[in-house]
CSV table of C-alpha atoms and ligand atoms in Angstrom, one decimal:
chain,number,residue,atom,x,y,z
L,10,MET,CA,73.8,45.1,50.6
L,11,ARG,CA,70.2,44.4,49.6
L,12,TYR,CA,67.8,47.2,49.1
L,13,PRO,CA,64.2,46.8,49.9
L,14,ALA,CA,62.2,47.1,46.7
L,15,TYR,CA,59.9,49.7,48.2
L,16,ARG,CA,61.3,52.9,49.5
L,17,PRO,CA,58.3,54.9,50.5
L,18,LYS,CA,60.0,57.7,52.4
L,19,ARG,CA,62.3,58.8,49.7
L,20,LEU,CA,59.5,58.7,47.1
L,21,ARG,CA,57.0,60.5,49.1
L,22,ALA,CA,59.1,63.6,49.1
L,23,ASN,CA,58.3,64.0,45.4
L,24,GLU,CA,55.0,65.8,44.9
L,25,ASN,CA,54.4,64.3,41.4
L,26,TYR,CA,55.0,60.9,42.8
L,27,ARG,CA,52.5,61.6,45.6
L,28,ARG,CA,50.0,62.6,42.9
L,29,LEU,CA,50.6,59.5,40.9
L,30,ILE,CA,50.0,57.0,43.8
L,31,ARG,CA,47.2,59.0,45.5
L,32,GLU,CA,44.3,56.7,46.5
L,33,THR,CA,41.6,59.1,47.3
L,34,GLY,CA,40.7,62.2,45.2
L,35,LEU,CA,38.4,64.7,46.8
L,36,SER,CA,36.5,66.5,44.1
L,37,ILE,CA,34.0,69.3,43.8
L,38,ASP,CA,31.7,66.6,42.4
L,39,ASP,CA,31.4,65.1,45.8
L,40,LEU,CA,30.1,68.1,47.6
L,41,VAL,CA,26.6,69.1,48.7
L,42,MET,CA,26.0,72.5,50.3
L,43,PRO,CA,23.2,73.0,52.9
L,44,PHE,CA,21.2,76.2,53.0
L,45,PHE,CA,18.7,77.6,55.5
L,46,VAL,CA,15.8,79.5,53.9
L,47,ARG,CA,13.2,81.7,55.6
L,48,GLU,CA,10.5,84.1,54.8
L,49,GLY,CA,11.0,87.8,54.0
L,50,ARG,CA,13.1,89.8,51.5
L,51,SER,CA,16.7,90.8,51.7
L,52,VAL,CA,17.1,88.7,54.8
L,53,LYS,CA,20.6,87.5,55.7
L,54,TYR,CA,20.8,86.7,59.4
L,55,PRO,CA,24.2,85.3,60.3
L,56,ILE,CA,24.0,82.0,62.3
L,57,ALA,CA,26.4,82.6,65.2
L,58,SER,CA,27.0,78.9,65.7
L,59,LEU,CA,27.8,78.3,62.0
L,60,PRO,CA,30.1,81.2,61.0
L,61,GLY,CA,29.7,82.1,57.3
L,62,ASN,CA,26.3,80.5,57.1
L,63,PHE,CA,23.0,82.5,57.1
L,64,GLN,CA,19.3,82.3,57.3
L,65,LEU,CA,18.4,83.6,53.9
L,66,SER,CA,15.2,84.8,52.3
L,67,VAL,CA,14.6,83.3,48.9
L,68,ASP,CA,16.1,86.3,47.0
L,69,ASN,CA,19.4,86.0,48.8
L,70,LEU,CA,19.2,82.2,48.7
L,71,ILE,CA,19.2,82.5,44.9
L,72,LYS,CA,22.4,84.4,44.9
L,73,GLU,CA,24.1,81.8,47.1
L,74,VAL,CA,22.8,78.9,45.0
L,75,LYS,CA,24.2,80.7,41.9
L,76,ALA,CA,27.5,81.1,43.6
L,77,ALA,CA,27.5,77.3,44.4
L,78,ARG,CA,26.6,76.5,40.8
L,79,LYS,CA,29.4,78.8,39.5
L,80,LEU,CA,31.9,76.8,41.7
L,81,GLY,CA,30.7,73.6,40.1
L,82,ILE,CA,28.9,72.3,43.2
L,83,PRO,CA,26.5,69.7,41.9
L,84,ALA,CA,23.8,70.0,44.6
L,85,VAL,CA,22.3,72.0,47.4
L,86,LEU,CA,20.3,70.8,50.4
L,87,LEU,CA,17.5,73.0,51.7
L,88,PHE,CA,16.2,73.5,55.2
L,89,GLY,CA,13.2,75.6,55.8
L,90,ILE,CA,12.6,77.9,58.8
L,91,PRO,CA,8.9,78.9,58.9
L,92,ASP,CA,7.5,82.0,60.5
L,93,SER,CA,5.0,80.1,62.5
L,94,LYS,CA,4.9,76.5,63.8
L,95,ASP,CA,2.1,74.3,65.0
L,96,GLU,CA,1.6,70.8,66.5
L,97,LEU,CA,1.3,69.1,63.2
L,98,GLY,CA,4.0,71.0,61.4
L,99,SER,CA,1.6,72.1,58.7
L,100,GLY,CA,4.1,74.6,57.2
L,101,ALA,CA,6.2,71.6,56.1
L,102,TYR,CA,3.7,70.4,53.5
L,103,ALA,CA,1.9,73.7,52.6
L,104,ARG,CA,1.8,74.5,48.9
L,105,ASP,CA,3.3,77.9,49.7
L,106,GLY,CA,5.6,76.7,52.5
L,107,ILE,CA,9.0,78.3,52.6
L,108,VAL,CA,10.8,75.3,51.1
L,109,GLN,CA,8.3,74.9,48.4
L,110,LYS,CA,8.7,78.6,47.4
L,111,ALA,CA,12.4,78.3,47.5
L,112,CYS,CA,12.3,75.2,45.2
L,113,ARG,CA,10.1,77.0,42.6
L,114,ARG,CA,12.3,80.0,42.5
L,115,ILE,CA,15.6,78.0,42.2
L,116,ARG,CA,13.9,76.0,39.5
L,117,ASP,CA,13.3,79.2,37.5
L,118,ALA,CA,16.4,81.2,38.4
L,119,VAL,CA,19.2,78.6,38.8
L,120,PRO,CA,18.7,75.8,36.3
L,121,GLY,CA,21.4,73.2,36.3
L,122,ILE,CA,21.9,72.5,40.0
L,123,LEU,CA,20.3,69.6,41.8
L,124,VAL,CA,17.9,70.7,44.5
L,125,ILE,CA,17.6,68.3,47.4
L,126,THR,CA,15.1,69.0,50.3
L,127,ASP,CA,15.2,67.8,53.9
L,128,VAL,CA,12.0,66.0,54.6
L,129,CYS,CA,11.2,66.3,58.3
L,130,LEU,CA,8.8,68.0,60.7
L,131,CYS,CA,11.1,69.2,63.4
L,132,GLU,CA,11.7,72.7,62.0
L,133,PHE,CA,7.9,73.1,61.6
L,134,THR,CA,6.4,71.7,64.8
L,135,SER,CA,5.9,73.8,67.8
L,136,HIS,CA,7.4,71.1,70.0
L,137,GLY,CA,10.4,70.6,67.8
L,138,HIS,CA,10.1,66.9,67.4
L,139,CYS,CA,10.5,65.2,64.0
L,140,GLY,CA,7.0,63.8,64.0
L,141,ILE,CA,3.6,63.8,65.7
L,142,VAL,CA,4.3,63.5,69.4
L,143,ARG,CA,2.2,60.9,71.2
L,144,ARG,CA,3.0,61.9,74.7
L,145,ALA,CA,5.6,63.9,76.6
L,146,GLY,CA,8.1,62.2,78.7
L,147,SER,CA,11.8,62.2,79.3
L,148,ALA,CA,12.2,60.7,75.8
L,149,ALA,CA,9.3,61.9,73.8
L,150,SER,CA,7.8,59.2,71.6
L,151,ILE,CA,6.5,59.7,68.1
L,152,ASP,CA,3.3,58.4,66.6
L,153,ASN,CA,5.0,56.5,63.8
L,154,ASP,CA,2.1,55.9,61.5
L,155,ALA,CA,0.5,59.3,61.8
L,156,THR,CA,3.9,60.8,61.0
L,157,LEU,CA,4.5,58.6,58.0
L,158,GLU,CA,1.5,60.1,56.2
L,159,LEU,CA,2.8,63.6,56.9
L,160,LEU,CA,6.3,62.8,55.7
L,161,SER,CA,4.9,61.5,52.4
L,162,ARG,CA,2.9,64.7,52.0
L,163,ILE,CA,6.0,66.8,52.6
L,164,ALA,CA,8.0,64.9,50.0
L,165,VAL,CA,5.2,65.1,47.4
L,166,SER,CA,4.8,68.8,48.0
L,167,HIS,CA,8.6,69.3,47.5
L,168,ALA,CA,8.6,67.3,44.3
L,169,GLU,CA,5.5,69.3,43.1
L,170,ALA,CA,7.5,72.5,43.7
L,171,GLY,CA,10.4,71.2,41.7
L,172,ALA,CA,12.8,69.5,44.1
L,173,ASP,CA,15.0,67.0,42.3
L,174,MET,CA,15.5,64.7,45.2
L,175,VAL,CA,14.1,64.4,48.7
L,176,ALA,CA,16.0,63.5,51.8
L,177,PRO,CA,13.9,62.1,54.7
L,178,SER,CA,15.7,62.7,58.0
L,179,ALA,CA,13.0,61.9,60.6
L,180,MET,CA,14.3,58.4,61.3
L,181,VAL,CA,10.7,57.2,61.4
L,182,ASP,CA,10.3,53.5,60.6
L,183,GLY,CA,8.9,52.9,57.1
L,184,GLN,CA,9.5,56.5,55.9
L,185,VAL,CA,11.3,55.5,52.7
L,186,ARG,CA,8.6,53.0,51.7
L,187,GLU,CA,5.8,55.5,52.4
L,188,ILE,CA,7.5,58.4,50.6
L,189,ARG,CA,8.4,56.2,47.6
L,190,ALA,CA,4.7,55.1,47.4
L,191,GLY,CA,3.5,58.7,47.7
L,192,LEU,CA,5.9,60.0,45.0
L,193,ASP,CA,5.0,57.2,42.6
L,194,ALA,CA,1.3,57.7,43.1
L,195,ARG,CA,1.6,61.4,42.2
L,196,GLY,CA,3.7,60.9,39.1
L,197,PHE,CA,7.2,61.5,40.6
L,198,ARG,CA,8.6,58.1,39.8
L,199,ASP,CA,11.9,59.8,38.8
L,200,CYS,CA,12.4,61.6,42.0
L,201,PRO,CA,15.1,59.8,43.9
L,202,ILE,CA,15.3,59.4,47.7
L,203,MET,CA,18.4,60.1,49.8
L,204,ALA,CA,17.6,58.4,53.1
L,205,TYR,CA,19.2,59.6,56.4
L,206,SER,CA,19.4,55.9,57.2
L,207,ALA,CA,22.0,55.8,60.0
L,208,LYS,CA,21.3,58.9,61.9
L,209,TYR,CA,22.7,58.9,65.5
L,210,ALA,CA,21.3,60.8,68.5
L,211,SER,CA,24.3,63.1,68.4
L,212,ALA,CA,25.5,66.1,70.4
L,213,PHE,CA,27.1,67.3,67.1
L,214,TYR,CA,23.6,68.7,65.9
L,215,GLY,CA,23.8,71.4,68.5
L,216,PRO,CA,24.6,74.3,66.2
L,217,PHE,CA,22.1,73.2,63.6
L,218,ARG,CA,19.3,73.3,66.1
L,219,GLN,CA,20.2,76.9,66.9
L,220,ALA,CA,20.4,77.6,63.2
L,221,ALA,CA,17.0,76.1,62.4
L,222,GLY,CA,15.3,76.8,65.7
L,223,SER,CA,14.5,73.1,65.9
L,224,ALA,CA,15.7,72.0,69.4
L,225,PRO,CA,13.0,69.9,71.0
L,226,ARG,CA,11.0,71.8,73.6
L,227,PHE,CA,10.9,68.7,75.9
L,228,GLY,CA,12.5,65.3,75.8
L,229,ASP,CA,15.1,64.4,73.3
L,230,ARG,CA,15.4,62.4,70.0
L,231,ARG,CA,16.7,59.2,71.5
L,232,SER,CA,13.5,57.2,70.8
L,233,TYR,CA,14.0,57.6,67.1
L,234,GLN,CA,17.6,58.4,66.4
L,235,MET,CA,20.3,55.8,66.8
L,236,ASP,CA,22.2,55.0,70.0
L,237,VAL,CA,25.8,56.1,69.6
L,238,PRO,CA,27.6,52.8,70.6
L,239,ASN,CA,25.8,50.7,67.9
L,240,ALA,CA,27.3,49.8,64.6
L,241,ARG,CA,25.6,46.6,63.4
L,242,GLU,CA,22.3,48.3,63.9
L,243,ALA,CA,23.3,51.0,61.5
L,244,LEU,CA,23.8,48.3,58.9
L,245,ARG,CA,20.4,47.0,59.6
L,246,GLU,CA,18.9,50.4,59.2
L,247,ILE,CA,20.8,50.9,55.9
L,248,ARG,CA,19.7,47.5,54.5
L,249,LEU,CA,16.1,48.3,55.5
L,250,ASP,CA,16.1,51.6,53.7
L,251,ILE,CA,17.6,50.0,50.6
L,252,SER,CA,14.9,47.4,50.6
L,253,GLU,CA,12.2,50.2,50.9
L,254,GLY,CA,13.6,51.8,47.8
L,255,ALA,CA,16.3,54.4,48.9
L,256,ASP,CA,18.5,55.5,46.0
L,257,ILE,CA,21.2,56.9,48.3
L,258,VAL,CA,21.8,56.1,51.9
L,259,MET,CA,23.4,58.3,54.5
L,260,VAL,CA,25.5,58.1,57.6
L,261,LYS,CA,25.3,61.0,60.0
L,262,PRO,CA,27.3,62.5,61.6
L,263,ALA,CA,30.5,61.7,59.8
L,264,LEU,CA,33.6,62.1,61.9
L,265,ALA,CA,32.8,60.0,64.9
L,266,TYR,CA,31.2,57.5,62.5
L,267,LEU,CA,33.9,56.8,59.9
L,268,ASP,CA,33.8,53.2,60.9
L,269,ILE,CA,30.2,53.1,60.0
L,270,ILE,CA,30.8,54.7,56.7
L,271,ALA,CA,33.6,52.2,55.9
L,272,ARG,CA,31.4,49.2,56.9
L,273,ALA,CA,28.4,50.6,54.9
L,274,ARG,CA,30.6,51.0,51.9
L,275,ARG,CA,31.7,47.4,52.0
L,276,LYS,CA,28.2,46.0,52.7
L,277,CYS,CA,26.2,47.9,50.1
L,278,ASN,CA,26.8,49.0,46.6
L,279,ILE,CA,24.5,52.0,46.2
L,280,PRO,CA,25.8,55.6,46.6
L,281,LEU,CA,26.7,56.5,50.1
L,282,ALA,CA,26.4,59.9,51.6
L,283,ALA,CA,28.0,61.2,54.8
L,284,TYR,CA,26.8,64.4,56.6
L,285,ASN,CA,29.6,66.4,58.0
L,286,VAL,CA,27.3,68.0,60.5
L,287,SER,CA,27.0,71.4,62.1
L,288,GLY,CA,29.1,70.6,65.3
L,289,GLU,CA,31.9,69.2,63.2
L,290,PHE,CA,32.0,72.4,61.2
L,291,ALA,CA,31.7,74.6,64.3
L,292,MET,CA,34.6,73.0,66.0
L,293,VAL,CA,36.9,73.7,63.0
L,294,LYS,CA,35.8,77.3,62.8
L,295,ALA,CA,36.1,77.9,66.6
L,296,ALA,CA,39.6,76.4,66.8
L,297,SER,CA,40.9,78.2,63.7
L,298,LYS,CA,39.5,81.5,65.0
L,299,MET,CA,41.5,80.9,68.1
L,300,GLY,CA,44.6,80.4,66.0
L,301,TRP,CA,44.8,76.8,67.1
L,302,LEU,CA,44.4,75.1,63.7
L,303,ASP,CA,45.3,75.8,60.0
L,304,GLU,CA,41.7,76.0,58.8
L,305,GLU,CA,42.3,75.1,55.1
L,306,ARG,CA,44.4,72.1,55.8
L,307,THR,CA,42.0,70.9,58.5
L,308,VAL,CA,39.0,71.2,56.2
L,309,MET,CA,40.8,69.3,53.4
L,310,GLU,CA,42.0,66.6,55.8
L,311,ILE,CA,38.5,66.1,57.2
L,312,LEU,CA,36.7,66.0,53.8
L,313,THR,CA,39.4,63.7,52.4
L,314,GLY,CA,39.1,61.4,55.4
L,315,ILE,CA,35.3,61.1,54.9
L,316,LYS,CA,35.9,60.3,51.3
L,317,ARG,CA,38.6,57.8,52.1
L,318,ALA,CA,36.3,56.0,54.6
L,319,GLY,CA,34.0,55.3,51.7
L,320,ALA,CA,31.5,58.2,51.3
L,321,ASN,CA,30.9,59.3,47.7
L,322,ILE,CA,28.8,62.2,48.6
L,323,ILE,CA,29.7,64.6,51.4
L,324,ILE,CA,27.2,67.1,52.7
L,325,THR,CA,29.1,69.9,54.4
L,326,TYR,CA,28.9,73.5,55.4
L,327,HIS,CA,32.5,73.8,54.1
L,328,ALA,CA,31.3,73.0,50.5
L,329,LEU,CA,31.7,76.5,49.0
L,330,GLU,CA,35.1,77.2,50.7
L,331,ALA,CA,36.3,73.6,49.9
L,332,ALA,CA,35.3,74.1,46.2
L,333,ARG,CA,37.3,77.3,46.1
L,334,MET,CA,40.3,75.5,47.5
L,335,LEU,CA,39.9,72.6,45.0
L,336,GLN,CA,39.7,75.0,42.1
L,337,ARG,CA,43.1,76.4,42.8
B,29,PBG,C1,16.4,67.0,61.2
B,29,PBG,C2,17.8,67.3,60.9
B,29,PBG,C3,18.8,67.7,61.8
B,29,PBG,C4,20.0,67.8,61.0
B,29,PBG,C5,19.6,67.6,59.7
B,29,PBG,N1,18.3,67.3,59.6
B,29,PBG,C6,18.8,67.9,63.2
B,29,PBG,C7,18.4,67.0,64.2
B,29,PBG,O1,18.1,65.8,64.1
B,29,PBG,O2,18.3,67.5,65.3
B,29,PBG,C8,21.3,68.2,61.6
B,29,PBG,C9,22.3,68.7,60.6
B,29,PBG,C10,23.5,69.3,61.3
B,29,PBG,O3,23.7,69.2,62.5
B,29,PBG,O4,24.2,69.9,60.5
B,29,PBG,N2,15.5,67.3,60.3
């Protein structure tokens, strides 16, 4: 009788053997934790759609960022929620804007963690769009060039406040080039750009828009975010952003786009981030609350899957809890 040389089933039963041949290792090093920061003191408003996440005033944010650092998480991503909004989203680039204040305080109080800022207008504009709106319609359109100038101002104001890296998420054409030029001109040549390059017009952003109060008042984001069925276009967007000077490119959301992550990994050799977005997080929380899923195993499976697809950076609201699981 001839035995096959490879007997996977028998070997897999051995935990040490599984460890030895494991192809993907999820690590705390891979994780980025997003935070929502708002004005005030001692503010900690639970976000109903993102259980375990809060809108935090800067003092409470500092505590959370310290906890993230203690767990060994390398970076946090900040989103600002201003008290007041206007047509031009001026709070986004104000010197004493909420994100700028948060960056300065983290700089002082929590050295040794990378601070990444979301560079966009949607949380700061009264209409909730990611740029200057040209006219209302069923799909609102954005004045690309007027928006570019503002995005660059936002990025520079974040760098001035001490952000280590900026992450433009508006999906405005030319944003990476414009921001790179703006940063370089102001002496921030060393501030890298993580570009939300392939950002789809996704239903999975729903809980975030509730968390950040950034749902568009009219129209939707289809004129600037990507159409769900397109894959090759994502590669074009990614290539374009790399040519404009992106240091890291991103695919967003993650789970319905693992094929895009895998293709991007093969096609480009710069670091690739994936955003495990709010809706993906909320589904896990809701199902596990119902007792329908084992939450810990599900979280690890999802994050490992994103890593296996080819992402080396995973932005996820699970970051703190995943880091705790990985520490055990
Ligand atoms: C836009 C932005 C969005 C997210 C990150 N940056 C929302 C949007 O495009 O509506 C979504 C993140 C998430 O759903 O977790 N500045």
